[in-house]
PDB file of C-alpha atoms in Angstrom:
ATOM      1  CA  UNK A   1     104.918 114.871 102.045  1.00 32.00           C
ATOM      2  CA  UNK A   2     103.929 111.665 100.388  1.00 33.00           C
ATOM      3  CA  UNK A   3     105.824 108.574  99.432  1.00 33.00           C
ATOM      4  CA  UNK A   4     106.475 107.999  95.772  1.00 38.00           C
ATOM      5  CA  UNK A   5     109.355 106.907  93.629  1.00 37.00           C
ATOM      6  CA  UNK A   6     110.514 109.892  91.614  1.00 37.00           C
ATOM      7  CA  UNK A   7     112.812 110.519  88.686  1.00 36.00           C
ATOM      8  CA  UNK A   8     114.580 113.860  88.378  1.00 37.00           C
ATOM      9  CA  UNK A   9     113.244 116.127  85.645  1.00 38.00           C
ATOM     10  CA  UNK A  10     113.436 119.835  84.984  1.00 41.00           C
ATOM     11  CA  UNK A  11     110.937 122.107  86.685  1.00 43.00           C
ATOM     12  CA  UNK A  12     107.838 122.992  84.706  1.00 44.00           C
ATOM     13  CA  UNK A  13     105.282 125.737  85.240  1.00 44.00           C
ATOM     14  CA  UNK A  14     101.763 124.799  84.196  1.00 47.00           C
ATOM     15  CA  UNK A  15      98.480 126.633  84.597  1.00 44.00           C
ATOM     16  CA  UNK A  16      99.448 129.111  87.250  1.00 44.00           C
ATOM     17  CA  UNK A  17     101.935 130.397  89.781  1.00 42.00           C
ATOM     18  CA  UNK A  18     102.871 127.013  91.275  1.00 45.00           C
ATOM     19  CA  UNK A  19     105.749 125.194  89.604  1.00 47.00           C
ATOM     20  CA  UNK A  20     105.516 121.461  89.219  1.00 49.00           C
ATOM     21  CA  UNK A  21     108.372 120.639  91.548  1.00 49.00           C
ATOM     22  CA  UNK A  22     108.501 118.190  88.985  1.00 46.00           C
ATOM     23  CA  UNK A  23     110.283 115.226  89.333  1.00 48.00           C
ATOM     24  CA  UNK A  24     106.906 113.656  88.561  1.00 64.00           C
ATOM     25  CA  UNK A  25     106.982 111.974  85.174  1.00 71.00           C
ATOM     26  CA  UNK A  26     103.236 111.411  85.207  1.00 77.00           C
ATOM     27  CA  UNK A  27     102.281 115.091  85.456  1.00 79.00           C
ATOM     28  CA  UNK A  28     104.776 116.049  82.775  1.00 78.00           C
ATOM     29  CA  UNK A  29     103.558 113.270  80.487  1.00 79.00           C
ATOM     30  CA  UNK A  30      99.915 114.191  81.020  1.00 82.00           C
ATOM     31  CA  UNK A  31     100.303 117.893  80.306  1.00 81.00           C
ATOM     32  CA  UNK A  32     103.128 117.983  77.764  1.00 79.00           C
ATOM     33  CA  UNK A  33     103.445 114.635  76.044  1.00 78.00           C
ATOM     34  CA  UNK A  34      99.686 113.998  75.935  1.00 81.00           C
ATOM     35  CA  UNK A  35      99.996 110.435  77.143  1.00 86.00           C
ATOM     36  CA  UNK A  36      96.945 108.750  78.640  1.00 90.00           C
ATOM     37  CA  UNK A  37      97.120 108.650  82.430  1.00 90.00           C
ATOM     38  CA  UNK A  38      95.093 107.491  85.387  1.00 91.00           C
ATOM     39  CA  UNK A  39      93.658 110.275  87.519  1.00 91.00           C
ATOM     40  CA  UNK A  40      94.108 108.886  91.012  1.00 89.00           C
ATOM     41  CA  UNK A  41      92.549 110.731  93.930  1.00 87.00           C
ATOM     42  CA  UNK A  42      94.998 111.828  96.603  1.00 80.00           C
ATOM     43  CA  UNK A  43      92.689 110.876  99.464  1.00 77.00           C
ATOM     44  CA  UNK A  44      91.659 107.275  98.919  1.00 78.00           C
ATOM     45  CA  UNK A  45      93.562 106.056  95.854  1.00 78.00           C
ATOM     46  CA  UNK A  46      90.419 105.725  93.748  1.00 86.00           C
ATOM     47  CA  UNK A  47      90.507 106.638  90.078  1.00 91.00           C
ATOM     48  CA  UNK A  48      88.167 108.520  87.765  1.00 93.00           C
ATOM     49  CA  UNK A  49      86.274 106.569  85.103  1.00 94.00           C
ATOM     50  CA  UNK A  50      83.258 107.305  82.901  1.00 95.00           C
ATOM     51  CA  UNK A  51      80.034 105.784  84.176  1.00 94.00           C
ATOM     52  CA  UNK A  52      79.463 104.384  80.677  1.00 94.00           C
ATOM     53  CA  UNK A  53      82.430 103.134  78.662  1.00 94.00           C
ATOM     54  CA  UNK A  54      80.715 102.710  75.274  1.00 91.00           C
ATOM     55  CA  UNK A  55      81.450 105.197  72.504  1.00 89.00           C
ATOM     56  CA  UNK A  56      77.713 105.794  71.944  1.00 91.00           C
ATOM     57  CA  UNK A  57      77.186 107.160  75.473  1.00 91.00           C
ATOM     58  CA  UNK A  58      77.105 110.959  75.629  1.00 91.00           C
ATOM     59  CA  UNK A  59      74.776 111.713  78.541  1.00 90.00           C
ATOM     60  CA  UNK A  60      76.390 109.889  81.455  1.00 92.00           C
ATOM     61  CA  UNK A  61      78.773 111.212  84.031  1.00 93.00           C
ATOM     62  CA  UNK A  62      81.987 110.278  85.811  1.00 94.00           C
ATOM     63  CA  UNK A  63      82.535 108.349  89.022  1.00 93.00           C
ATOM     64  CA  UNK A  64      85.326 107.415  91.401  1.00 91.00           C
ATOM     65  CA  UNK A  65      86.151 103.703  91.331  1.00 91.00           C
ATOM     66  CA  UNK A  66      88.308 101.929  93.871  1.00 87.00           C
ATOM     67  CA  UNK A  67      88.802  98.617  92.053  1.00 87.00           C
ATOM     68  CA  UNK A  68      90.050  98.171  88.506  1.00 87.00           C
ATOM     69  CA  UNK A  69      87.937  95.413  87.011  1.00 88.00           C
ATOM     70  CA  UNK A  70      88.969  93.582  83.812  1.00 90.00           C
ATOM     71  CA  UNK A  71      86.172  95.145  81.724  1.00 91.00           C
ATOM     72  CA  UNK A  72      87.272  98.674  82.622  1.00 92.00           C
ATOM     73  CA  UNK A  73      90.900  97.860  81.937  1.00 90.00           C
ATOM     74  CA  UNK A  74      90.060  96.240  78.597  1.00 91.00           C
ATOM     75  CA  UNK A  75      88.014  99.268  77.524  1.00 93.00           C
ATOM     76  CA  UNK A  76      90.693 101.700  78.774  1.00 92.00           C
ATOM     77  CA  UNK A  77      88.087 103.231  81.046  1.00 93.00           C
ATOM     78  CA  UNK A  78      90.741 104.062  83.633  1.00 92.00           C
ATOM     79  CA  UNK A  79      92.762 106.237  81.240  1.00 93.00           C
ATOM     80  CA  UNK A  80      92.382 109.922  80.399  1.00 94.00           C
ATOM     81  CA  UNK A  81      94.056 112.389  78.061  1.00 93.00           C
ATOM     82  CA  UNK A  82      94.627 115.952  79.307  1.00 92.00           C
ATOM     83  CA  UNK A  83      94.713 117.583  75.891  1.00 91.00           C
ATOM     84  CA  UNK A  84      96.001 121.145  75.279  1.00 89.00           C
ATOM     85  CA  UNK A  85      93.241 123.404  73.943  1.00 88.00           C
ATOM     86  CA  UNK A  86      94.496 126.979  73.676  1.00 84.00           C
ATOM     87  CA  UNK A  87      94.825 129.725  76.242  1.00 85.00           C
ATOM     88  CA  UNK A  88      92.688 131.836  78.584  1.00 80.00           C
ATOM     89  CA  UNK A  89      94.713 135.013  78.851  1.00 80.00           C
ATOM     90  CA  UNK A  90      98.164 133.578  79.481  1.00 80.00           C
ATOM     91  CA  UNK A  91      96.921 130.432  81.170  1.00 82.00           C
ATOM     92  CA  UNK A  92      96.893 127.246  79.105  1.00 87.00           C
ATOM     93  CA  UNK A  93      93.585 125.425  78.808  1.00 90.00           C
ATOM     94  CA  UNK A  94      92.938 121.711  78.472  1.00 92.00           C
ATOM     95  CA  UNK A  95      90.134 119.289  77.733  1.00 93.00           C
ATOM     96  CA  UNK A  96      89.834 116.090  79.756  1.00 95.00           C
ATOM     97  CA  UNK A  97      89.202 113.244  77.342  1.00 94.00           C
ATOM     98  CA  UNK A  98      88.457 109.613  78.048  1.00 95.00           C
ATOM     99  CA  UNK A  99      90.435 106.878  76.332  1.00 93.00           C
ATOM    100  CA  UNK A 100      87.335 104.674  76.598  1.00 93.00           C
ATOM    101  CA  UNK A 101      85.006 104.633  73.610  1.00 86.00           C
ATOM    102  CA  UNK A 102      87.179 106.717  71.318  1.00 83.00           C
ATOM    103  CA  UNK A 103      86.339 106.587  67.622  1.00 79.00           C
ATOM    104  CA  UNK A 104      88.887 106.564  64.806  1.00 75.00           C
ATOM    105  CA  UNK A 105      87.438 108.525  61.836  1.00 73.00           C
ATOM    106  CA  UNK A 106      87.557 107.036  58.380  1.00 71.00           C
ATOM    107  CA  UNK A 107      90.211 108.528  56.055  1.00 64.00           C
ATOM    108  CA  UNK A 108      89.026 111.382  53.853  1.00 60.00           C
ATOM    109  CA  UNK A 109      87.943 110.455  50.342  1.00 57.00           C
ATOM    110  CA  UNK A 110      90.671 110.692  47.728  1.00 54.00           C
ATOM    111  CA  UNK A 111      93.431 110.646  50.294  1.00 51.00           C
ATOM    112  CA  UNK A 112      93.151 114.397  50.914  1.00 51.00           C
ATOM    113  CA  UNK A 113      94.596 115.780  54.121  1.00 49.00           C
ATOM    114  CA  UNK A 114      92.263 117.329  56.649  1.00 51.00           C
ATOM    115  CA  UNK A 115      92.485 119.210  59.932  1.00 50.00           C
ATOM    116  CA  UNK A 116      91.773 116.070  61.896  1.00 54.00           C
ATOM    117  CA  UNK A 117      94.984 114.321  60.945  1.00 51.00           C
ATOM    118  CA  UNK A 118      98.021 113.870  63.126  1.00 52.00           C
ATOM    119  CA  UNK A 119     101.628 114.327  62.152  1.00 54.00           C
ATOM    120  CA  UNK A 120     101.806 110.792  60.824  1.00 55.00           C
ATOM    121  CA  UNK A 121      98.930 111.391  58.405  1.00 58.00           C
ATOM    122  CA  UNK A 122      96.419 109.174  60.184  1.00 65.00           C
ATOM    123  CA  UNK A 123      93.095 110.626  61.363  1.00 70.00           C
ATOM    124  CA  UNK A 124      93.082 111.698  64.985  1.00 77.00           C
ATOM    125  CA  UNK A 125      90.677 109.694  67.140  1.00 82.00           C
ATOM    126  CA  UNK A 126      87.534 111.405  68.351  1.00 88.00           C
ATOM    127  CA  UNK A 127      87.465 111.234  72.131  1.00 92.00           C
ATOM    128  CA  UNK A 128      84.637 111.891  74.559  1.00 94.00           C
ATOM    129  CA  UNK A 129      85.293 114.909  76.757  1.00 94.00           C
ATOM    130  CA  UNK A 130      84.180 115.849  80.241  1.00 95.00           C
ATOM    131  CA  UNK A 131      81.591 118.603  79.781  1.00 93.00           C
ATOM    132  CA  UNK A 132      80.141 120.822  82.512  1.00 92.00           C
ATOM    133  CA  UNK A 133      76.481 121.830  82.786  1.00 90.00           C
ATOM    134  CA  UNK A 134      75.773 125.528  82.218  1.00 86.00           C
ATOM    135  CA  UNK A 135      74.214 125.871  85.670  1.00 85.00           C
ATOM    136  CA  UNK A 136      76.945 124.063  87.593  1.00 86.00           C
ATOM    137  CA  UNK A 137      77.612 124.070  90.463  1.00 85.00           C
ATOM    138  CA  UNK A 138      74.329 125.557  91.697  1.00 82.00           C
ATOM    139  CA  UNK A 139      72.169 123.075  89.810  1.00 72.00           C
ATOM    140  CA  UNK A 140      71.200 119.794  91.436  1.00 62.00           C
ATOM    141  CA  UNK A 141      71.369 118.137  88.022  1.00 66.00           C
ATOM    142  CA  UNK A 142      74.228 115.866  87.021  1.00 68.00           C
ATOM    143  CA  UNK A 143      76.703 118.657  86.373  1.00 85.00           C
ATOM    144  CA  UNK A 144      79.278 116.586  84.478  1.00 91.00           C
ATOM    145  CA  UNK A 145      78.880 114.444  81.386  1.00 92.00           C
ATOM    146  CA  UNK A 146      81.251 112.558  79.095  1.00 93.00           C
ATOM    147  CA  UNK A 147      80.517 112.835  75.380  1.00 92.00           C
ATOM    148  CA  UNK A 148      81.762 113.866  71.966  1.00 90.00           C
ATOM    149  CA  UNK A 149      81.808 117.651  71.471  1.00 85.00           C
ATOM    150  CA  UNK A 150      79.009 117.628  68.895  1.00 84.00           C
ATOM    151  CA  UNK A 151      76.832 115.197  70.848  1.00 87.00           C
ATOM    152  CA  UNK A 152      76.347 117.062  74.118  1.00 83.00           C
ATOM    153  CA  UNK A 153      72.912 118.421  75.045  1.00 84.00           C
ATOM    154  CA  UNK A 154      71.944 122.088  74.937  1.00 84.00           C
ATOM    155  CA  UNK A 155      72.592 122.690  78.642  1.00 84.00           C
ATOM    156  CA  UNK A 156      76.083 121.321  78.181  1.00 86.00           C
ATOM    157  CA  UNK A 157      76.904 123.870  75.498  1.00 85.00           C
ATOM    158  CA  UNK A 158      78.364 127.286  76.155  1.00 80.00           C
ATOM    159  CA  UNK A 159      76.117 130.302  76.518  1.00 75.00           C
ATOM    160  CA  UNK A 160      76.888 131.238  72.903  1.00 73.00           C
ATOM    161  CA  UNK A 161      76.058 127.754  71.658  1.00 69.00           C
ATOM    162  CA  UNK A 162      79.625 126.537  71.255  1.00 74.00           C
ATOM    163  CA  UNK A 163      80.148 123.248  73.082  1.00 71.00           C
ATOM    164  CA  UNK A 164      83.817 124.000  73.696  1.00 76.00           C
ATOM    165  CA  UNK A 165      82.991 126.707  76.230  1.00 85.00           C
ATOM    166  CA  UNK A 166      81.868 124.090  78.729  1.00 90.00           C
ATOM    167  CA  UNK A 167      84.701 121.653  77.996  1.00 92.00           C
ATOM    168  CA  UNK A 168      87.755 123.789  78.758  1.00 92.00           C
ATOM    169  CA  UNK A 169      89.643 123.454  82.033  1.00 92.00           C
ATOM    170  CA  UNK A 170      92.430 125.300  83.805  1.00 90.00           C
ATOM    171  CA  UNK A 171      94.810 122.727  85.268  1.00 88.00           C
ATOM    172  CA  UNK A 172      96.268 124.075  88.487  1.00 83.00           C
ATOM    173  CA  UNK A 173      99.242 122.367  90.048  1.00 77.00           C
ATOM    174  CA  UNK A 174      99.039 122.100  93.821  1.00 75.00           C
ATOM    175  CA  UNK A 175     101.993 122.660  96.167  1.00 70.00           C
ATOM    176  CA  UNK A 176     102.023 118.967  97.089  1.00 70.00           C
ATOM    177  CA  UNK A 177     102.441 117.741  93.527  1.00 72.00           C
ATOM    178  CA  UNK A 178      98.895 116.997  92.401  1.00 81.00           C
ATOM    179  CA  UNK A 179      96.607 118.747  89.931  1.00 86.00           C
ATOM    180  CA  UNK A 180      93.193 120.350  90.355  1.00 88.00           C
ATOM    181  CA  UNK A 181      90.760 121.032  87.501  1.00 91.00           C
ATOM    182  CA  UNK A 182      88.918 124.366  87.288  1.00 89.00           C
ATOM    183  CA  UNK A 183      86.258 124.870  84.565  1.00 90.00           C
ATOM    184  CA  UNK A 184      86.657 128.226  82.817  1.00 89.00           C
ATOM    185  CA  UNK A 185      82.878 128.727  82.825  1.00 85.00           C
ATOM    186  CA  UNK A 186      82.815 128.542  86.638  1.00 84.00           C
ATOM    187  CA  UNK A 187      86.103 129.953  87.984  1.00 83.00           C
ATOM    188  CA  UNK A 188      85.011 129.642  91.628  1.00 83.00           C
ATOM    189  CA  UNK A 189      84.431 125.915  91.273  1.00 86.00           C
ATOM    190  CA  UNK A 190      86.566 122.792  90.973  1.00 88.00           C
ATOM    191  CA  UNK A 191      86.051 119.222  89.869  1.00 89.00           C
ATOM    192  CA  UNK A 192      84.738 117.573  93.024  1.00 87.00           C
ATOM    193  CA  UNK A 193      82.155 115.091  94.255  1.00 86.00           C
ATOM    194  CA  UNK A 194      78.494 115.039  95.102  1.00 82.00           C
ATOM    195  CA  UNK A 195      78.021 115.948  98.776  1.00 76.00           C
ATOM    196  CA  UNK A 196      81.836 116.237  98.989  1.00 74.00           C
ATOM    197  CA  UNK A 197      81.963 112.512  99.770  1.00 76.00           C
ATOM    198  CA  UNK A 198      85.153 110.871  98.554  1.00 79.00           C
ATOM    199  CA  UNK A 199      83.932 107.273  98.582  1.00 83.00           C
ATOM    200  CA  UNK A 200      83.742 104.397  96.122  1.00 84.00           C
ATOM    201  CA  UNK A 201      81.346 105.162  93.243  1.00 86.00           C
ATOM    202  CA  UNK A 202      81.091 108.822  94.285  1.00 87.00           C
ATOM    203  CA  UNK A 203      79.549 110.851  91.473  1.00 89.00           C
ATOM    204  CA  UNK A 204      81.755 113.594  90.089  1.00 90.00           C
ATOM    205  CA  UNK A 205      80.318 117.098  90.286  1.00 89.00           C
ATOM    206  CA  UNK A 206      81.525 120.638  89.897  1.00 89.00           C
ATOM    207  CA  UNK A 207      81.575 122.006  93.426  1.00 86.00           C
ATOM    208  CA  UNK A 208      82.285 125.396  94.973  1.00 83.00           C
ATOM    209  CA  UNK A 209      85.903 125.763  96.024  1.00 78.00           C
ATOM    210  CA  UNK A 210      85.332 126.575  99.671  1.00 69.00           C
ATOM    211  CA  UNK A 211      88.786 125.543 100.773  1.00 62.00           C
ATOM    212  CA  UNK A 212      89.301 123.110 103.596  1.00 52.00           C
ATOM    213  CA  UNK A 213      91.198 119.898 104.165  1.00 48.00           C
ATOM    214  CA  UNK A 214      93.685 119.358 101.351  1.00 45.00           C
ATOM    215  CA  UNK A 215      93.458 115.563 101.709  1.00 44.00           C
ATOM    216  CA  UNK A 216      90.360 115.634  99.582  1.00 44.00           C
ATOM    217  CA  UNK A 217      87.176 116.236 101.557  1.00 48.00           C
ATOM    218  CA  UNK A 218      86.422 119.445  99.679  1.00 51.00           C
ATOM    219  CA  UNK A 219      89.403 120.286  97.495  1.00 60.00           C
ATOM    220  CA  UNK A 220      89.787 117.216  95.341  1.00 68.00           C
ATOM    221  CA  UNK A 221      93.270 116.782  93.943  1.00 79.00           C
ATOM    222  CA  UNK A 222      94.299 114.101  91.495  1.00 86.00           C
ATOM    223  CA  UNK A 223      97.677 112.565  90.822  1.00 85.00           C
ATOM    224  CA  UNK A 224      98.106 111.365  87.244  1.00 87.00           C
ATOM    225  CA  UNK A 225      99.505 107.867  87.039  1.00 84.00           C
ATOM    226  CA  UNK A 226     101.008 106.431  83.874  1.00 82.00           C
ATOM    227  CA  UNK A 227      99.116 103.512  82.302  1.00 75.00           C
ATOM    228  CA  UNK A 228     101.942 101.054  82.809  1.00 71.00           C
ATOM    229  CA  UNK A 229     101.572 101.651  86.545  1.00 67.00           C
ATOM    230  CA  UNK A 230      97.879 100.760  86.663  1.00 56.00           C
ATOM    231  CA  UNK A 231      98.413  97.645  88.816  1.00 54.00           C
ATOM    232  CA  UNK A 232     100.811  99.239  91.297  1.00 47.00           C
ATOM    233  CA  UNK A 233      99.258  99.759  94.749  1.00 46.00           C
ATOM    234  CA  UNK A 234      99.210 103.509  95.204  1.00 43.00           C
ATOM    235  CA  UNK A 235      98.632 104.968  98.644  1.00 43.00           C
ATOM    236  CA  UNK A 236      99.731 108.287 100.028  1.00 38.00           C
ATOM    237  CA  UNK A 237     101.242 108.755 103.448  1.00 34.00           C
ATOM    238  CA  UNK A 238     100.794 112.314 104.633  1.00 33.00           C
ATOM    239  CA  UNK A 239     102.933 113.684 107.456  1.00 28.00           C
TER     240      UNK A 239
END
């Protein structure tokens, strides 16, 4: 068990056989309402952030930070969108998009509607996505990058050339109320860390899912936190 203030909500099944026992507003908001959330690691309370926050960066990775500095907060580098992106069989797929460095497209000429517009008629922002290297997790290269879909390098595109193939994730809810990300291109892997070290500034990698200690040494589970909770000390007490 872990300590956390909870608000009662209806149960929700997402991404697999485990129901979100979900009284957890943050998980529901991340997967259904598409709100930006912090992805806080269950083991040490660190959060995921892009290495580079600027919108022009498309070839840098992701790291685990343990202190939220003003520059990161100002650039929204601590926030992520878990955006619905279709289905794999009957399992919903998502893309993990950074709120940092997003670009708002200019309106179409002549006021014509286009596919990139939201329900309110304004253009949807272009967000940089987490993309997995084709050869992950066996490659020693940086296996994760954050960039716009049309800006990723060749090795970060799917085998058929479509960048989306390497940007789609199965979000699996864990029995203890967290979420784990599985890339559809590498179903035996999960979003983890280089050398399985869950420390400050650890580089995010796609790593083989060997099992092990659920507190995060190999299986890395993240708890989404809502943005208005960014300054709340968040530590888990496992029993």
